[in-house]
CSV table of C-alpha atoms and ligand atoms in Angstrom, one decimal:
chain,number,residue,atom,x,y,z
A,1,UNK,CA,-20.0,8.3,-16.1
A,2,UNK,CA,-17.0,6.8,-17.9
A,3,UNK,CA,-14.3,9.3,-17.1
A,4,UNK,CA,-11.0,10.3,-18.4
A,5,UNK,CA,-8.4,8.7,-20.7
A,6,UNK,CA,-9.5,5.4,-21.6
A,7,UNK,CA,-13.2,4.8,-21.3
A,8,UNK,CA,-13.1,1.8,-23.7
A,9,UNK,CA,-16.5,0.6,-24.7
A,10,UNK,CA,-15.9,-2.7,-26.1
A,11,UNK,CA,-14.1,-5.6,-24.5
A,12,UNK,CA,-11.8,-5.7,-27.5
A,13,UNK,CA,-10.9,-2.0,-27.0
A,14,UNK,CA,-10.4,-2.7,-23.3
A,15,UNK,CA,-8.1,-5.7,-24.0
A,16,UNK,CA,-6.2,-3.6,-26.6
A,17,UNK,CA,-5.6,-0.9,-23.8
A,18,UNK,CA,-4.8,-3.3,-21.1
A,19,UNK,CA,-2.0,-4.7,-23.4
A,20,UNK,CA,-0.9,-1.2,-24.5
A,21,UNK,CA,-0.9,-0.1,-20.8
A,22,UNK,CA,1.2,-2.9,-19.6
A,23,UNK,CA,3.7,-2.0,-22.4
A,24,UNK,CA,3.5,1.6,-21.2
A,25,UNK,CA,4.0,0.4,-17.5
A,26,UNK,CA,7.5,-0.9,-18.3
A,27,UNK,CA,8.8,2.5,-19.4
A,28,UNK,CA,6.6,4.6,-17.1
A,29,UNK,CA,6.4,2.4,-13.8
A,30,UNK,CA,3.8,3.2,-11.3
A,31,UNK,CA,2.2,6.1,-13.3
A,32,UNK,CA,-0.6,4.5,-15.3
A,33,UNK,CA,-4.5,5.1,-14.7
A,34,UNK,CA,-6.9,2.8,-16.4
A,35,UNK,CA,-10.5,3.9,-16.3
A,36,UNK,CA,-13.1,1.1,-16.7
A,37,UNK,CA,-16.8,1.6,-16.7
A,38,UNK,CA,-16.9,1.4,-13.1
A,39,UNK,CA,-13.4,2.0,-11.6
A,40,UNK,CA,-10.4,3.9,-11.9
A,41,UNK,CA,-7.3,1.6,-11.7
A,42,UNK,CA,-4.3,3.3,-10.5
A,43,UNK,CA,-1.1,1.2,-11.3
A,44,UNK,CA,0.9,1.8,-8.1
A,45,UNK,CA,3.4,-0.7,-8.8
A,46,UNK,CA,4.0,-3.6,-11.5
A,47,UNK,CA,1.0,-5.7,-11.2
A,48,UNK,CA,-0.6,-3.7,-8.2
A,49,UNK,CA,-3.6,-1.7,-8.8
A,50,UNK,CA,-5.4,0.7,-6.5
A,51,UNK,CA,-9.3,0.4,-7.3
A,52,UNK,CA,-11.5,3.4,-6.7
A,53,UNK,CA,-15.2,3.5,-7.8
A,54,UNK,CA,-16.1,6.2,-10.5
A,55,UNK,CA,-19.6,6.5,-9.7
A,56,UNK,CA,-21.6,4.2,-12.1
A,57,UNK,CA,-22.2,1.9,-9.2
A,58,UNK,CA,-22.0,2.5,-5.5
A,59,UNK,CA,-18.7,1.0,-4.2
A,60,UNK,CA,-18.3,3.3,-1.1
A,61,UNK,CA,-14.7,1.8,-0.4
A,62,UNK,CA,-11.6,1.3,-2.1
A,63,UNK,CA,-9.7,-2.0,-3.1
A,64,UNK,CA,-6.4,-3.1,-3.9
A,65,UNK,CA,-5.5,-5.6,-6.6
A,66,UNK,CA,-2.4,-7.6,-6.4
A,67,UNK,CA,-1.3,-9.9,-9.2
A,68,UNK,CA,0.9,-12.9,-8.6
A,69,UNK,CA,2.4,-15.3,-11.0
A,70,UNK,CA,-0.7,-17.5,-11.3
A,71,UNK,CA,-3.5,-15.6,-9.6
A,72,UNK,CA,-4.7,-12.4,-8.0
A,73,UNK,CA,-5.2,-11.4,-4.3
A,74,UNK,CA,-7.6,-8.6,-3.6
A,75,UNK,CA,-7.8,-6.6,-0.5
A,76,UNK,CA,-11.6,-5.7,0.2
A,77,UNK,CA,-14.6,-6.2,-2.0
A,78,UNK,CA,-17.0,-3.1,-1.8
A,79,UNK,CA,-20.4,-2.7,-0.4
A,80,UNK,CA,-22.6,-5.1,-2.2
A,81,UNK,CA,-22.2,-8.2,-4.5
A,82,UNK,CA,-23.2,-6.1,-7.5
A,83,UNK,CA,-20.3,-3.7,-6.6
A,84,UNK,CA,-18.0,-6.8,-6.2
A,85,UNK,CA,-19.0,-8.1,-9.6
A,86,UNK,CA,-18.1,-4.6,-11.1
A,87,UNK,CA,-14.8,-4.9,-9.5
A,88,UNK,CA,-14.3,-8.3,-10.9
A,89,UNK,CA,-15.1,-6.8,-14.3
A,90,UNK,CA,-12.6,-4.3,-13.9
A,91,UNK,CA,-10.0,-6.6,-12.7
A,92,UNK,CA,-10.6,-8.6,-16.1
A,93,UNK,CA,-9.7,-5.5,-18.1
A,94,UNK,CA,-5.9,-5.7,-16.6
A,95,UNK,CA,-5.5,-9.4,-16.1
A,96,UNK,CA,-7.3,-12.7,-16.8
A,97,UNK,CA,-5.8,-14.6,-13.9
A,98,UNK,CA,-8.2,-16.2,-11.2
A,99,UNK,CA,-8.9,-14.3,-8.2
A,100,UNK,CA,-8.1,-16.9,-5.4
A,101,UNK,CA,-7.6,-14.9,-2.4
A,102,UNK,CA,-9.5,-12.0,-0.7
A,103,UNK,CA,-8.1,-10.1,2.5
A,104,UNK,CA,-10.5,-8.2,4.8
A,105,UNK,CA,-9.0,-5.0,5.9
A,106,UNK,CA,-11.7,-5.2,8.6
A,107,UNK,CA,-15.3,-6.4,9.2
A,108,UNK,CA,-17.3,-3.3,8.0
A,109,UNK,CA,-20.1,-3.8,5.5
A,110,UNK,CA,-18.7,-1.5,3.0
A,111,UNK,CA,-15.4,-3.4,2.6
A,112,UNK,CA,-16.6,-7.0,2.8
A,113,UNK,CA,-20.2,-7.5,1.5
A,114,UNK,CA,-19.1,-7.7,-2.1
A,115,UNK,CA,-17.2,-10.9,-1.4
A,116,UNK,CA,-19.7,-13.5,-2.5
A,117,UNK,CA,-19.1,-12.0,-6.1
A,118,UNK,CA,-15.7,-13.8,-6.2
A,119,UNK,CA,-17.0,-17.2,-6.0
A,120,UNK,CA,-17.3,-20.2,-3.7
A,121,UNK,CA,-13.6,-21.6,-3.7
A,122,UNK,CA,-12.3,-18.3,-2.5
A,123,UNK,CA,-9.7,-18.2,0.3
A,124,UNK,CA,-10.8,-15.2,2.6
A,125,UNK,CA,-8.1,-14.0,5.2
A,126,UNK,CA,-9.1,-11.7,7.9
A,127,UNK,CA,-8.5,-10.9,11.6
A,128,UNK,CA,-10.1,-13.0,14.2
A,129,UNK,CA,-12.3,-10.1,15.3
A,130,UNK,CA,-13.4,-9.9,11.7
A,131,UNK,CA,-14.3,-13.5,11.7
A,132,UNK,CA,-16.1,-13.0,15.0
A,133,UNK,CA,-18.1,-10.2,13.8
A,134,UNK,CA,-19.2,-11.6,10.5
A,135,UNK,CA,-20.3,-14.9,12.2
A,136,UNK,CA,-21.8,-13.0,14.9
A,137,UNK,CA,-24.8,-10.9,14.2
A,138,UNK,CA,-23.7,-8.8,11.3
A,139,UNK,CA,-27.0,-7.9,10.0
A,140,UNK,CA,-27.6,-6.1,13.5
A,141,UNK,CA,-24.3,-4.3,13.8
A,142,UNK,CA,-25.2,-0.7,14.6
A,143,UNK,CA,-23.0,0.7,11.8
A,144,UNK,CA,-24.6,-1.6,9.3
A,145,UNK,CA,-28.0,-0.6,10.4
A,146,UNK,CA,-27.3,3.0,10.5
A,147,UNK,CA,-26.0,2.8,6.9
A,148,UNK,CA,-29.4,1.1,5.8
A,149,UNK,CA,-31.2,4.0,7.3
A,150,UNK,CA,-29.1,6.4,5.7
A,151,UNK,CA,-29.6,4.9,2.1
A,152,UNK,CA,-33.4,4.8,2.7
A,153,UNK,CA,-33.5,8.5,3.8
A,154,UNK,CA,-31.4,9.4,0.9
A,155,UNK,CA,-33.9,7.7,-1.2
A,156,UNK,CA,-36.8,9.6,0.5
A,157,UNK,CA,-35.2,12.9,0.3
A,158,UNK,CA,-34.7,12.7,-3.5
A,159,UNK,CA,-38.3,11.4,-4.0
A,160,UNK,CA,-39.4,14.5,-2.0
A,161,UNK,CA,-37.1,16.8,-4.0
A,162,UNK,CA,-38.5,15.4,-7.3
A,163,UNK,CA,-42.1,16.0,-6.3
A,164,UNK,CA,-41.2,19.7,-5.6
A,165,UNK,CA,-39.0,20.5,-8.6
A,166,UNK,CA,-40.6,21.6,-11.9
A,167,UNK,CA,-37.5,22.5,-14.0
A,168,UNK,CA,-36.8,19.6,-16.5
A,169,UNK,CA,-33.0,19.8,-16.3
A,170,UNK,CA,-33.1,19.6,-12.4
A,171,UNK,CA,-35.6,16.8,-12.5
A,172,UNK,CA,-33.6,14.9,-14.7
A,173,UNK,CA,-30.7,15.3,-12.6
A,174,UNK,CA,-32.6,14.3,-9.3
A,175,UNK,CA,-34.1,11.3,-11.1
A,176,UNK,CA,-30.7,10.1,-12.1
A,177,UNK,CA,-29.5,10.3,-8.5
A,178,UNK,CA,-32.7,8.7,-7.3
A,179,UNK,CA,-32.2,5.8,-9.9
A,180,UNK,CA,-28.7,5.5,-8.7
A,181,UNK,CA,-29.6,5.1,-5.1
A,182,UNK,CA,-32.5,3.0,-5.5
A,183,UNK,CA,-30.3,0.6,-7.5
A,184,UNK,CA,-27.9,0.5,-4.5
A,185,UNK,CA,-30.9,-0.2,-2.0
A,186,UNK,CA,-32.2,-2.9,-4.2
A,187,UNK,CA,-28.6,-4.5,-4.6
A,188,UNK,CA,-28.4,-4.7,-0.7
A,189,UNK,CA,-31.2,-7.5,-0.8
A,190,UNK,CA,-28.4,-9.7,-2.4
A,191,UNK,CA,-26.2,-9.4,0.5
A,192,UNK,CA,-24.8,-12.5,2.2
A,193,UNK,CA,-22.3,-11.7,5.0
A,194,UNK,CA,-19.3,-13.8,4.2
A,195,UNK,CA,-16.6,-14.5,6.8
A,196,UNK,CA,-13.0,-15.2,6.6
A,197,UNK,CA,-11.9,-18.8,6.0
A,198,UNK,CA,-8.6,-18.3,7.6
A,199,UNK,CA,-7.8,-15.9,10.3
A,200,UNK,CA,-4.9,-14.4,12.2
A,201,UNK,CA,-4.2,-12.4,15.3
A,202,UNK,CA,-0.9,-10.5,14.9
A,203,UNK,CA,0.8,-11.2,11.6
A,204,UNK,CA,0.8,-13.4,8.6
A,205,UNK,CA,2.9,-13.4,5.4
A,206,UNK,CA,2.1,-14.7,1.9
A,207,UNK,CA,4.9,-15.7,-0.2
A,208,UNK,CA,3.2,-17.4,-3.1
A,209,UNK,CA,3.7,-16.3,-6.6
A,210,UNK,CA,6.6,-13.9,-6.7
A,211,UNK,CA,5.1,-11.5,-4.2
A,212,UNK,CA,5.4,-11.0,-0.6
A,213,UNK,CA,2.3,-9.8,1.0
A,214,UNK,CA,2.6,-9.0,4.8
A,215,UNK,CA,-0.7,-8.6,7.0
A,216,UNK,CA,-0.1,-6.7,10.3
A,217,UNK,CA,-2.3,-6.1,13.1
A,218,UNK,CA,-1.0,-3.4,15.2
A,219,UNK,CA,-3.6,-3.1,17.8
A,220,UNK,CA,-7.1,-1.7,18.0
A,221,UNK,CA,-8.1,1.3,16.0
A,222,UNK,CA,-11.1,1.9,13.7
A,223,UNK,CA,-12.2,-1.4,14.7
A,224,UNK,CA,-11.1,-4.4,17.0
A,225,UNK,CA,-9.5,-6.1,14.0
A,226,UNK,CA,-7.7,-3.8,11.4
A,227,UNK,CA,-5.2,-5.2,9.3
A,228,UNK,CA,-2.5,-3.2,7.5
A,229,UNK,CA,-1.7,-5.1,4.1
A,230,UNK,CA,2.0,-4.4,3.4
A,231,UNK,CA,4.0,-4.9,0.3
A,232,UNK,CA,7.6,-4.6,1.6
A,233,UNK,CA,9.3,-4.7,-1.9
A,234,UNK,CA,6.9,-2.1,-3.2
A,235,UNK,CA,7.0,-0.2,0.1
A,236,UNK,CA,3.2,0.2,-0.4
A,237,UNK,CA,0.6,-0.3,2.4
A,238,UNK,CA,-3.2,-0.6,2.1
A,239,UNK,CA,-4.7,0.6,5.5
A,240,UNK,CA,-8.4,0.1,5.4
A,241,UNK,CA,-9.9,2.6,7.7
A,242,UNK,CA,-7.3,2.7,10.4
A,243,UNK,CA,-5.5,5.3,8.5
A,244,UNK,CA,-7.3,7.7,6.1
A,245,UNK,CA,-6.3,11.0,4.8
A,246,UNK,CA,-8.3,12.6,7.6
A,247,UNK,CA,-10.4,11.4,10.6
A,248,UNK,CA,-12.0,8.0,10.3
A,249,UNK,CA,-15.5,7.0,11.4
A,250,UNK,CA,-15.2,6.4,15.0
A,251,UNK,CA,-18.5,4.4,15.8
A,252,UNK,CA,-16.6,1.1,16.2
A,253,UNK,CA,-13.3,2.5,17.1
A,254,UNK,CA,-11.0,2.6,20.0
A,255,UNK,CA,-10.0,6.2,20.1
A,256,UNK,CA,-7.9,5.9,23.2
A,257,UNK,CA,-5.7,3.2,21.6
A,258,UNK,CA,-5.6,4.3,17.9
A,259,UNK,CA,-2.4,6.6,18.1
A,260,UNK,CA,-0.5,3.6,19.6
A,261,UNK,CA,-1.8,1.4,16.8
A,262,UNK,CA,-0.6,4.0,14.2
A,263,UNK,CA,2.8,4.0,15.9
A,264,UNK,CA,3.0,0.3,14.6
A,265,UNK,CA,2.2,1.4,11.2
A,266,UNK,CA,5.0,4.0,11.4
A,267,UNK,CA,7.4,1.2,11.9
A,268,UNK,CA,7.0,0.0,8.3
A,269,UNK,CA,9.2,1.3,5.6
A,270,UNK,CA,6.6,2.9,3.4
A,271,UNK,CA,6.5,5.3,0.6
A,272,UNK,CA,2.8,5.0,-0.3
A,273,UNK,CA,-0.4,4.6,1.6
A,274,UNK,CA,-3.5,3.4,0.0
A,275,UNK,CA,-6.5,4.1,2.3
A,276,UNK,CA,-10.0,2.4,2.5
A,277,UNK,CA,-11.6,5.7,1.4
A,278,UNK,CA,-10.2,8.7,-0.6
A,279,UNK,CA,-7.2,9.2,-2.7
A,280,UNK,CA,-3.6,7.7,-2.3
A,281,UNK,CA,-1.3,9.5,0.4
A,282,UNK,CA,2.2,10.2,-0.4
A,283,UNK,CA,2.8,12.4,2.4
A,284,UNK,CA,3.6,9.8,5.1
A,285,UNK,CA,3.9,12.6,7.7
A,286,UNK,CA,-0.2,12.5,7.6
A,287,UNK,CA,0.2,9.5,10.0
A,288,UNK,CA,1.4,12.0,12.6
A,289,UNK,CA,-1.2,14.4,11.9
A,290,UNK,CA,-4.0,11.8,12.4
A,291,UNK,CA,-2.2,10.3,15.5
A,292,UNK,CA,-2.1,13.7,17.1
A,293,UNK,CA,-5.9,14.2,16.7
A,294,UNK,CA,-6.8,10.9,18.2
A,295,UNK,CA,-4.4,11.6,21.2
A,296,UNK,CA,-5.8,15.1,21.7
A,297,UNK,CA,-9.4,13.9,21.4
A,298,UNK,CA,-8.6,11.3,24.2
A,299,UNK,CA,-7.1,14.0,26.5
A,300,UNK,CA,-9.9,16.7,25.7
A,301,UNK,CA,-12.8,14.2,26.3
A,302,UNK,CA,-11.0,12.6,29.5
A,303,UNK,CA,-10.7,16.2,30.9
A,304,UNK,CA,-14.3,17.1,30.2
A,305,UNK,CA,-15.6,13.8,31.6
A,306,UNK,CA,-13.6,14.4,34.7
A,307,UNK,CA,-15.3,17.7,35.0
A,308,UNK,CA,-18.4,16.1,35.1
A,309,UNK,CA,-19.7,16.8,31.8
A,310,UNK,CA,-22.1,14.4,30.0
A,311,UNK,CA,-21.1,12.9,26.7
A,312,UNK,CA,-23.3,15.2,24.9
A,313,UNK,CA,-22.0,18.3,26.7
A,314,UNK,CA,-18.5,17.0,26.2
A,315,UNK,CA,-19.2,16.4,22.4
A,316,UNK,CA,-20.3,20.0,22.1
A,317,UNK,CA,-17.6,21.6,24.2
A,318,UNK,CA,-14.5,19.7,22.8
A,319,UNK,CA,-12.0,22.0,21.2
A,320,UNK,CA,-9.8,20.2,18.7
A,321,UNK,CA,-9.3,23.3,16.4
A,322,UNK,CA,-5.7,23.2,17.0
A,323,UNK,CA,-5.9,20.5,14.0
A,324,UNK,CA,-7.3,23.0,11.5
A,325,UNK,CA,-4.3,23.3,9.5
A,326,UNK,CA,-3.5,19.7,9.2
A,327,UNK,CA,-7.0,18.2,9.2
A,328,UNK,CA,-9.5,20.9,8.7
A,329,UNK,CA,-11.0,20.9,12.0
A,330,UNK,CA,-12.6,24.4,12.1
A,331,UNK,CA,-15.5,23.9,14.3
A,332,UNK,CA,-15.9,23.4,18.1
A,333,UNK,CA,-17.2,19.9,19.0
A,334,UNK,CA,-16.5,16.3,18.3
A,335,UNK,CA,-18.4,13.5,16.9
A,336,UNK,CA,-21.1,12.4,19.6
A,337,UNK,CA,-21.1,8.9,18.6
A,338,UNK,CA,-17.4,8.6,19.2
A,339,UNK,CA,-17.5,10.6,22.5
A,340,UNK,CA,-20.3,8.5,23.8
A,341,UNK,CA,-18.4,5.3,22.8
A,342,UNK,CA,-15.4,6.7,24.6
A,343,UNK,CA,-17.5,7.2,27.7
A,344,UNK,CA,-18.9,3.8,27.4
A,345,UNK,CA,-15.3,2.1,27.3
A,346,UNK,CA,-14.2,4.2,30.2
A,347,UNK,CA,-17.4,3.2,32.2
A,348,UNK,CA,-16.7,-0.4,31.3
A,349,UNK,CA,-19.8,-0.8,29.2
A,350,UNK,CA,-18.0,-1.8,26.2
A,351,UNK,CA,-14.7,-4.1,26.4
B,1,LIG,ZN1,-14.7,1.0,8.2
């Protein structure tokens, strides 16, 4: 599924296009998109590319490529070593510099399990919590385990659909999807959880190679150790999953603290937000929309808990529909996993 403008097939073509694109970039700064066989690389500043998967291989999360004078720093590595290798292949289309440094936005499997693809000598920087999670029992983290079940059930569902469909076009379509998900499930067998080699708790700044890269921890949000990766000169921030265009997965989150953490993010001078999933965000005001949701969710669930409702009941009754305009919340209710976790935190079962 090579999409769009430049689905160059041969390496030579790709090199031609990459040279051509970098010339173009001088005149038309921060506008270019390069489509490789597996990725869409959006040039968001000179030498900075926002990488999103285009569907040939399952990547699940976004990544950021930051070129320095002598080397390349990337933020996040996708979901499997195979997806990480595809990212590396895509990087090779825009630069032949070595990838020396990986920054983990957080510990989740879909952002960090591609790391081994970038070789042994890699410097991996992450929050202390990310280190603790990836050296703890990452294989049995509930979020990772539920993803394995989800992919298995996707394969089972497609196998079932295939056995019930007779139309040849439809069969071909389902078979393609099935092959895609089977490839992903197979790719999981190669996973080796790879922790940071260097950690921080609050802030770190990298100055090497003509580029300032700031790593900020503003507090707990999507996990206990989310980093915002900030390029002050470019006014760009990569937020991992602490700030998406909408509501993030809350299964490892700290909903009651999330809005405060996003307040820290608002303290940065930013013109562009690059989230861990979904497209770039130019409307910086979205931070306030998302912040308001977590604040209201906290208040609403607290109110229902105080009335004596169970987590299940609170999850069904919570009314957050005032966020329909900004976040598309049309249905009554809130995510049960998130609500249960809020209860557990309030009840002192989770620290
Ligand atoms: Zn995540």
